[in-house]
Coordinates of C-alpha atoms in Angstrom, one line a residue:
Chain A
M10 CA 62.6 157.4 -51.0
D11 CA 59.0 158.4 -50.3
W12 CA 56.7 161.3 -51.1
G13 CA 59.8 163.6 -50.8
T14 CA 60.8 162.9 -54.4
L15 CA 57.4 163.7 -55.7
Q16 CA 57.5 166.8 -53.6
A17 CA 60.9 167.8 -55.2
V18 CA 59.6 167.3 -58.7
L19 CA 56.4 169.2 -58.1
G20 CA 58.4 172.0 -56.3
G21 CA 60.1 172.4 -59.7
V22 CA 56.7 172.9 -61.4
N23 CA 55.9 175.7 -58.8
K24 CA 58.1 178.1 -60.7
H25 CA 56.0 177.9 -63.8
S26 CA 52.6 178.0 -62.2
T27 CA 50.1 180.8 -61.8
S28 CA 49.5 182.1 -58.2
I29 CA 46.5 179.9 -57.9
G30 CA 48.6 177.0 -59.0
K31 CA 51.1 177.8 -56.2
I32 CA 48.3 177.8 -53.7
W33 CA 47.0 174.5 -55.0
L34 CA 50.5 173.0 -54.6
T35 CA 50.8 174.2 -51.1
V36 CA 47.4 172.8 -50.1
L37 CA 48.4 169.5 -51.8
F38 CA 51.7 169.3 -49.8
I39 CA 50.5 170.4 -46.4
F40 CA 46.9 169.3 -46.2
R41 CA 47.0 166.1 -48.2
I42 CA 50.4 164.5 -48.5
M43 CA 51.6 165.5 -45.0
I44 CA 48.4 164.6 -43.3
L45 CA 48.4 161.3 -45.1
V46 CA 51.9 160.4 -44.0
V47 CA 51.9 161.9 -40.5
A48 CA 48.4 161.1 -39.3
A49 CA 46.1 159.0 -41.6
E50 CA 48.6 156.2 -42.0
R51 CA 48.7 155.7 -38.2
V52 CA 44.9 155.6 -38.0
W53 CA 44.6 152.9 -40.6
G54 CA 47.8 151.2 -39.6
D55 CA 46.2 148.4 -37.6
E56 CA 43.0 148.1 -39.5
Q57 CA 42.9 144.4 -40.1
Q58 CA 44.5 143.4 -36.8
D59 CA 41.8 145.3 -34.9
F60 CA 38.9 144.3 -37.1
V61 CA 37.2 141.9 -34.8
C62 CA 34.3 139.5 -35.6
N63 CA 32.0 137.9 -33.1
T64 CA 33.0 134.4 -34.0
L65 CA 35.8 131.9 -33.4
Q66 CA 35.5 130.5 -36.9
P67 CA 39.0 130.7 -38.5
G68 CA 39.0 132.6 -41.8
C69 CA 35.7 134.5 -41.1
R70 CA 37.5 137.7 -40.2
N71 CA 39.7 137.6 -43.3
V72 CA 36.8 137.1 -45.7
C73 CA 34.6 139.7 -44.0
Y74 CA 37.3 142.3 -44.0
D75 CA 38.0 141.6 -47.7
Q76 CA 34.3 141.9 -48.5
F77 CA 33.8 145.2 -46.7
F78 CA 37.1 146.8 -47.6
P79 CA 38.1 145.7 -51.1
I80 CA 40.6 148.5 -51.2
S81 CA 41.6 150.4 -48.1
H82 CA 40.9 154.2 -47.8
I83 CA 44.6 154.9 -47.3
R84 CA 45.6 153.1 -50.5
L85 CA 42.9 154.9 -52.4
W86 CA 44.2 158.3 -51.1
A87 CA 47.7 157.4 -52.0
L88 CA 46.6 156.5 -55.6
Q89 CA 44.5 159.7 -55.7
L90 CA 47.4 161.8 -54.8
I91 CA 49.7 160.1 -57.3
F92 CA 47.2 160.5 -60.1
V93 CA 46.3 164.1 -59.2
S94 CA 50.0 165.1 -59.1
T95 CA 50.9 163.4 -62.4
P96 CA 49.4 166.1 -64.8
A97 CA 51.7 168.6 -63.3
L98 CA 54.6 166.4 -64.5
L99 CA 53.4 167.0 -68.0
V100 CA 53.9 170.7 -67.5
A101 CA 57.4 170.1 -66.1
M102 CA 58.2 167.9 -69.1
H103 CA 57.0 170.5 -71.5
V104 CA 59.1 173.2 -69.9
A105 CA 62.1 170.9 -69.9
Y106 CA 61.6 170.1 -73.6
R107 CA 61.5 173.9 -74.4
R108 CA 64.7 174.4 -72.5
H109 CA 66.3 171.5 -74.3
E110 CA 65.3 173.0 -77.7
K111 CA 66.8 176.3 -76.7
K112 CA 70.0 174.6 -75.6
R113 CA 70.1 172.8 -78.9
R114 CA 69.7 176.0 -80.8
F115 CA 72.5 177.5 -78.7
R116 CA 74.8 174.6 -79.5
N117 CA 74.0 175.0 -83.2
G118 CA 75.3 178.5 -83.1
E119 CA 72.5 180.9 -82.2
K120 CA 73.3 183.4 -79.5
I121 CA 71.4 182.7 -76.3
D122 CA 72.3 183.8 -72.8
I123 CA 72.9 180.7 -70.7
E124 CA 72.3 182.4 -67.4
E125 CA 69.0 183.9 -68.6
L126 CA 68.0 180.4 -69.8
K127 CA 68.5 178.9 -66.4
N128 CA 66.6 181.4 -64.4
E129 CA 64.0 182.2 -67.0
K130 CA 60.4 182.2 -65.8
V131 CA 58.6 180.5 -68.6
H132 CA 55.4 182.4 -69.5
I133 CA 52.3 180.3 -70.0
R134 CA 51.7 181.1 -73.7
G135 CA 51.1 179.2 -76.8
P136 CA 51.5 175.4 -76.7
L137 CA 52.4 175.6 -73.0
W138 CA 49.1 177.2 -72.3
W139 CA 47.4 174.1 -73.8
T140 CA 49.5 171.7 -71.8
Y141 CA 48.9 173.6 -68.6
T142 CA 45.1 173.9 -69.2
S143 CA 44.8 170.2 -70.1
S144 CA 46.8 169.3 -67.0
I145 CA 44.3 171.3 -64.8
F146 CA 41.4 169.7 -66.6
F147 CA 42.8 166.2 -66.0
R148 CA 43.5 167.0 -62.3
M149 CA 39.9 167.9 -61.9
V150 CA 38.7 164.7 -63.6
F151 CA 40.9 162.5 -61.5
E152 CA 39.7 164.3 -58.3
A153 CA 36.1 163.8 -59.3
V154 CA 36.6 160.2 -60.3
F155 CA 38.3 159.3 -57.0
M156 CA 35.7 161.1 -54.9
Y157 CA 33.0 159.1 -56.7
V158 CA 34.9 155.8 -56.3
F159 CA 35.0 156.5 -52.5
Y160 CA 31.3 157.2 -52.4
Y161 CA 30.4 154.2 -54.5
M162 CA 32.7 151.7 -52.7
Y163 CA 31.8 152.7 -49.1
D164 CA 28.2 153.8 -49.5
G165 CA 28.9 157.3 -48.5
Y166 CA 31.8 158.8 -46.4
Q167 CA 30.9 157.5 -43.0
M168 CA 32.8 154.5 -41.5
P169 CA 30.3 152.2 -39.8
R170 CA 31.0 150.9 -36.3
L171 CA 29.5 147.5 -37.0
V172 CA 29.1 145.5 -40.2
K173 CA 27.0 142.4 -40.6
C174 CA 28.8 139.7 -42.5
K175 CA 27.4 136.4 -44.0
A176 CA 30.3 135.4 -46.3
W177 CA 31.4 131.8 -46.1
P178 CA 33.0 130.3 -43.8
C179 CA 31.2 132.6 -41.3
P180 CA 28.3 130.6 -39.9
N181 CA 25.0 132.5 -40.4
T182 CA 25.3 136.3 -39.9
V183 CA 28.2 137.5 -37.9
D184 CA 28.8 141.0 -36.3
C185 CA 32.1 142.5 -37.2
F186 CA 33.5 145.6 -35.5
V187 CA 35.6 148.2 -37.3
S188 CA 38.5 149.7 -35.4
R189 CA 38.4 153.5 -34.7
P190 CA 35.4 154.3 -36.8
T191 CA 34.9 157.9 -35.6
E192 CA 38.6 158.9 -36.2
K193 CA 38.4 157.3 -39.6
T194 CA 35.2 159.2 -40.5
T195 CA 36.8 162.4 -39.3
F196 CA 39.8 161.9 -41.5
T197 CA 37.7 160.8 -44.5
I198 CA 35.6 164.0 -44.2
F199 CA 38.7 166.1 -43.8
M200 CA 40.3 164.6 -47.0
L201 CA 37.0 165.0 -48.8
A202 CA 36.9 168.7 -47.8
V203 CA 40.4 169.3 -48.9
S204 CA 39.7 167.5 -52.2
G205 CA 36.8 169.8 -52.7
I206 CA 39.0 172.9 -52.0
C207 CA 41.5 171.6 -54.5
M208 CA 38.8 171.2 -57.1
M209 CA 37.6 174.8 -56.5
L210 CA 41.2 176.0 -56.9
N211 CA 41.6 174.1 -60.1
L212 CA 38.3 175.5 -61.4
A213 CA 39.3 179.0 -60.5
E214 CA 42.7 178.6 -62.2
L215 CA 41.1 177.2 -65.3
C216 CA 38.7 180.2 -65.5
Y217 CA 41.5 182.6 -64.9
L218 CA 43.6 181.2 -67.7
V219 CA 40.7 181.2 -70.1
I220 CA 39.7 184.8 -69.3
K221 CA 43.4 185.9 -69.6
I222 CA 43.6 184.4 -73.1
F223 CA 40.4 186.0 -74.2
M224 CA 41.4 189.4 -72.8
K225 CA 44.8 189.2 -74.6
D226 CA 43.1 188.3 -77.8
S227 CA 40.6 191.1 -77.5
R228 CA 43.5 193.5 -76.8
K229 CA 45.3 192.4 -79.9
T230 CA 42.2 192.9 -82.2
T231 CA 41.5 196.5 -80.8
Chain B
M17 CA 70.8 152.2 -48.7
S18 CA 67.3 152.1 -50.0
W19 CA 65.1 153.0 -52.9
G20 CA 66.9 156.4 -52.9
F21 CA 69.7 154.8 -54.9
L22 CA 67.3 153.7 -57.6
R23 CA 65.8 157.2 -57.7
D24 CA 69.3 158.7 -58.2
L25 CA 70.1 156.1 -60.9
L26 CA 66.9 156.9 -62.8
S27 CA 67.5 160.6 -62.6
G28 CA 71.0 160.1 -64.0
V29 CA 69.7 158.0 -66.8
N30 CA 67.2 160.7 -67.7
K31 CA 69.9 163.0 -69.1
Y32 CA 71.0 160.5 -71.8
S33 CA 67.6 159.3 -72.9
T34 CA 65.4 160.0 -75.8
G35 CA 62.0 161.6 -75.3
V36 CA 60.3 158.2 -75.1
G37 CA 63.0 157.1 -72.6
R38 CA 62.2 160.1 -70.4
I39 CA 58.5 159.1 -70.4
W40 CA 59.6 155.6 -69.4
V41 CA 61.6 157.0 -66.5
A42 CA 58.6 159.0 -65.4
V43 CA 56.3 156.0 -65.6
V44 CA 58.7 153.8 -63.6
F45 CA 59.1 156.5 -61.0
V46 CA 55.6 157.6 -60.5
F47 CA 53.4 154.6 -61.3
R48 CA 55.7 151.8 -60.2
L49 CA 58.2 152.9 -57.6
L50 CA 56.1 155.5 -55.8
V51 CA 53.0 153.2 -55.8
Y52 CA 55.1 150.4 -54.5
I53 CA 56.5 152.4 -51.6
A54 CA 53.4 154.5 -50.8
A55 CA 50.7 151.9 -51.1
A56 CA 51.6 148.3 -52.1
E57 CA 54.2 147.6 -49.4
N58 CA 51.7 148.1 -46.6
I59 CA 49.2 145.7 -48.1
W60 CA 51.6 142.8 -47.9
K61 CA 53.2 143.8 -44.6
Y62 CA 51.4 141.4 -42.4
E63 CA 50.5 138.8 -44.9
H64 CA 51.9 135.9 -42.9
D65 CA 50.4 137.0 -39.6
E66 CA 47.0 137.4 -41.2
F67 CA 47.1 134.1 -43.1
E68 CA 44.7 131.9 -41.2
C69 CA 44.0 128.2 -41.5
N70 CA 40.9 126.4 -40.1
I71 CA 43.0 124.2 -37.8
R72 CA 44.8 124.3 -34.5
Q73 CA 47.7 121.9 -35.6
P74 CA 51.0 123.7 -34.9
G75 CA 53.1 124.2 -38.0
C76 CA 50.2 123.8 -40.4
E77 CA 49.8 127.5 -41.2
N78 CA 53.5 127.9 -41.7
V79 CA 53.9 125.0 -44.2
C80 CA 50.7 126.0 -46.1
F81 CA 51.8 129.6 -46.4
D82 CA 55.2 128.5 -47.6
H83 CA 53.6 126.0 -50.1
F84 CA 51.3 128.6 -51.6
F85 CA 53.7 131.6 -51.5
P86 CA 57.2 130.4 -52.3
I87 CA 58.2 134.0 -53.0
S88 CA 55.8 136.8 -52.0
H89 CA 54.2 139.0 -54.6
I90 CA 55.8 142.1 -53.1
R91 CA 59.3 140.7 -53.2
L92 CA 58.9 139.7 -56.9
W93 CA 57.7 143.2 -57.5
A94 CA 60.7 144.7 -55.8
L95 CA 63.1 142.4 -57.8
Q96 CA 61.3 143.3 -61.0
L97 CA 61.8 147.0 -60.3
I98 CA 65.5 146.6 -59.6
M99 CA 66.2 144.3 -62.6
V100 CA 64.2 146.5 -65.0
S101 CA 66.0 149.7 -63.9
T102 CA 69.5 148.2 -64.0
P103 CA 70.2 147.9 -67.7
S104 CA 70.1 151.7 -67.9
L105 CA 73.4 151.6 -65.9
L106 CA 75.1 150.3 -69.1
V107 CA 74.4 153.6 -70.8
V108 CA 75.6 155.6 -67.8
F109 CA 78.8 153.6 -67.7
H110 CA 79.4 153.9 -71.4
V111 CA 79.0 157.7 -71.3
A112 CA 81.4 157.9 -68.3
Y113 CA 83.9 155.8 -70.2
R114 CA 83.7 158.2 -73.2
E115 CA 84.2 161.2 -70.9
N116 CA 87.1 159.4 -69.3
R117 CA 88.7 158.8 -72.6
E118 CA 88.4 162.4 -73.6
K119 CA 90.0 163.4 -70.4
R120 CA 92.9 160.9 -70.7
H121 CA 93.7 161.9 -74.3
N122 CA 93.1 165.6 -73.4
Q123 CA 91.2 166.3 -76.7
K124 CA 87.7 166.4 -77.9
L125 CA 87.1 162.9 -79.3
Y126 CA 83.3 163.1 -79.5
R127 CA 81.0 165.9 -80.6
N128 CA 79.0 165.3 -77.4
P129 CA 79.8 162.2 -75.2
G130 CA 76.1 161.9 -74.3
E131 CA 74.9 161.8 -77.8
I132 CA 73.4 158.5 -78.9
D133 CA 75.5 157.4 -81.9
G134 CA 78.0 154.7 -82.8
G135 CA 78.9 152.5 -79.8
L136 CA 76.5 154.3 -77.4
L137 CA 73.7 153.5 -79.8
C138 CA 74.5 149.8 -79.5
T139 CA 74.7 150.0 -75.8
Y140 CA 71.4 151.9 -75.6
L141 CA 69.7 149.3 -77.9
I142 CA 71.0 146.5 -75.8
S143 CA 69.8 148.1 -72.6
L144 CA 66.3 148.5 -74.2
I145 CA 66.3 144.8 -75.2
L146 CA 67.4 143.7 -71.7
K147 CA 64.8 145.9 -70.0
T148 CA 62.0 144.5 -72.2
G149 CA 63.3 140.9 -71.6
F150 CA 63.3 141.3 -67.9
E151 CA 59.8 142.8 -67.9
I152 CA 58.5 139.8 -69.9
V153 CA 60.4 137.3 -67.7
F154 CA 58.9 138.6 -64.5
L155 CA 55.4 138.8 -65.9
V156 CA 55.7 135.1 -67.0
L157 CA 57.2 134.2 -63.6
F158 CA 54.2 135.9 -61.8
Y159 CA 51.8 134.1 -64.1
K160 CA 53.4 130.7 -63.7
L161 CA 54.0 130.9 -59.9
Y162 CA 50.5 132.0 -59.0
N163 CA 48.4 130.5 -61.8
G164 CA 47.4 133.8 -63.3
F165 CA 47.1 137.2 -61.7
K166 CA 44.2 136.3 -59.4
V167 CA 44.6 136.1 -55.6
P168 CA 42.1 133.6 -54.2
H169 CA 40.5 134.3 -50.8
L170 CA 40.7 130.6 -49.9
V171 CA 43.3 127.9 -50.6
K172 CA 43.0 124.2 -49.7
C173 CA 46.1 122.8 -48.2
D174 CA 47.0 119.2 -47.5
V175 CA 50.7 119.4 -46.8
R176 CA 52.1 117.6 -43.7
P177 CA 51.6 118.2 -40.8
C178 CA 48.1 119.4 -41.7
P179 CA 45.8 116.5 -41.2
N180 CA 43.7 115.9 -44.4
T181 CA 42.7 119.0 -46.3
V182 CA 42.5 122.3 -44.5
D183 CA 40.9 125.6 -45.5
C184 CA 43.3 128.5 -45.4
Y185 CA 42.3 132.1 -45.8
I186 CA 44.4 134.8 -47.4
S187 CA 44.2 138.3 -46.1
K188 CA 43.1 141.2 -48.3
P189 CA 42.9 139.2 -51.6
T190 CA 40.8 141.8 -53.5
E191 CA 43.2 144.7 -52.6
K192 CA 46.2 142.5 -53.6
M193 CA 44.6 141.6 -56.9
I194 CA 43.8 145.3 -57.7
F195 CA 47.5 146.2 -57.1
L196 CA 48.7 143.2 -59.1
C197 CA 46.6 144.3 -62.0
F198 CA 48.1 147.7 -61.6
L199 CA 51.5 146.1 -61.7
V200 CA 50.7 144.1 -64.9
A201 CA 49.2 147.2 -66.6
T202 CA 52.3 149.4 -65.9
S203 CA 54.6 146.6 -66.9
C204 CA 52.8 146.3 -70.2
L205 CA 52.9 150.0 -70.7
C206 CA 56.7 150.0 -70.1
I207 CA 57.1 147.1 -72.6
V208 CA 55.2 149.1 -75.2
L209 CA 57.3 152.2 -74.5
N210 CA 60.6 150.2 -74.7
L211 CA 59.5 148.6 -78.0
S212 CA 58.5 151.9 -79.6
E213 CA 61.7 153.5 -78.5
L214 CA 63.6 150.6 -80.0
S215 CA 61.8 150.8 -83.3
Y216 CA 62.2 154.6 -83.4
L217 CA 65.9 154.4 -82.8
I218 CA 66.5 151.6 -85.4
F219 CA 64.3 153.5 -87.9
K220 CA 66.0 156.9 -87.3
Y221 CA 69.6 155.5 -87.6
S222 CA 68.8 153.3 -90.6
I223 CA 67.5 156.4 -92.4
K224 CA 70.6 158.3 -91.4
C225 CA 72.9 155.5 -92.6
Y226 CA 71.0 155.2 -95.9
L227 CA 71.0 159.0 -96.5
K228 CA 74.8 159.1 -95.8
R229 CA 75.5 156.3 -98.2
Y230 CA 73.2 157.9 -100.8
I231 CA 75.0 161.2 -100.5
Q232 CA 78.4 159.5 -100.7
K233 CA 77.4 157.6 -103.8
H234 CA 76.3 160.8 -105.6
Q235 CA 79.5 162.7 -104.7

């Protein structure tokens, strides 16, 4: 069990999304989850083993690593992906709830076509519109929060080659060297760029939904 | 055989749950199981190799690690996930038993075998109580074993063969603490969901029972 299950659930949401929503899902799967699993995890795999400090003092490396990397990039990205995907689950639950209600009405005697129910494309109207729009809003909020957390925790998006550490038990100031800083910076900027693209897509989808609802309302009144 | 089994189990349980039960399944799936597999496991992967003591005495690191981590956080987390998901099997078994009975007697004994009423309601309530119980037991166990949910960056060890007291440094204590807090928060959320589901079901069926008796009295 891994990201595959999340992928399967989100794939289900794909049916009820707008076109921009489908593009967003594709970007999420290919450029974020897949890159995380296939590439980024290898780059950060040996991060503490290869974090080397210019001292023989036992324990110094551990405390310096902990001081400069309170939570690793790779874990932050995993959490970001989980939080950003979760609002889409709300939409999936809402659609499932609607289907459940229709099935209940069918069982209580109303005539509903079962086949049509299974393959029905749920239109984003009414309460579902609100669920969908709030899910997009929350996605944007989570993206922004995580981008800010990254910036705040690591003083920008660059991975330094050398950090100077004076935490006890390190004697005086000690030079510590981060492993693969350039590769890590490259991936950090890549993930940042893709986050930005996802935010743009979310914003576009939000605007599209709002405009669509206004146009529908104005058509109704004319 | 891996976590895929738990995933299938939870998906199966989803069919026979109430609305709150489905939220519980989603929380366990996404915020506990997925976070465990995608993030937490790797933090504790090399915990023994990266545990360093300020001493060259052979065996000292081993005994100190064993003294301070009798059972690793990550293993307790895994056990908690398994124990907390298992009571839902009772419901699945009961529904399967009902369906089996219908098949054997070749007649419709229940309006809907998956509907939560009668015996299945009792089973469902018992599974909720067990789930909540296990959550609380594991939280207390975490608290008692590690003196709270903090992970210190330094522990002082004086177990033989370490001469006198030795400083030992734990790897990634801050990251471990963040994820432990996450674990505690999601556990508490699940306890709240279970308790609200329990009270909702008890309330709903008491009202149903009371109304039935009231109607019978007036007939």
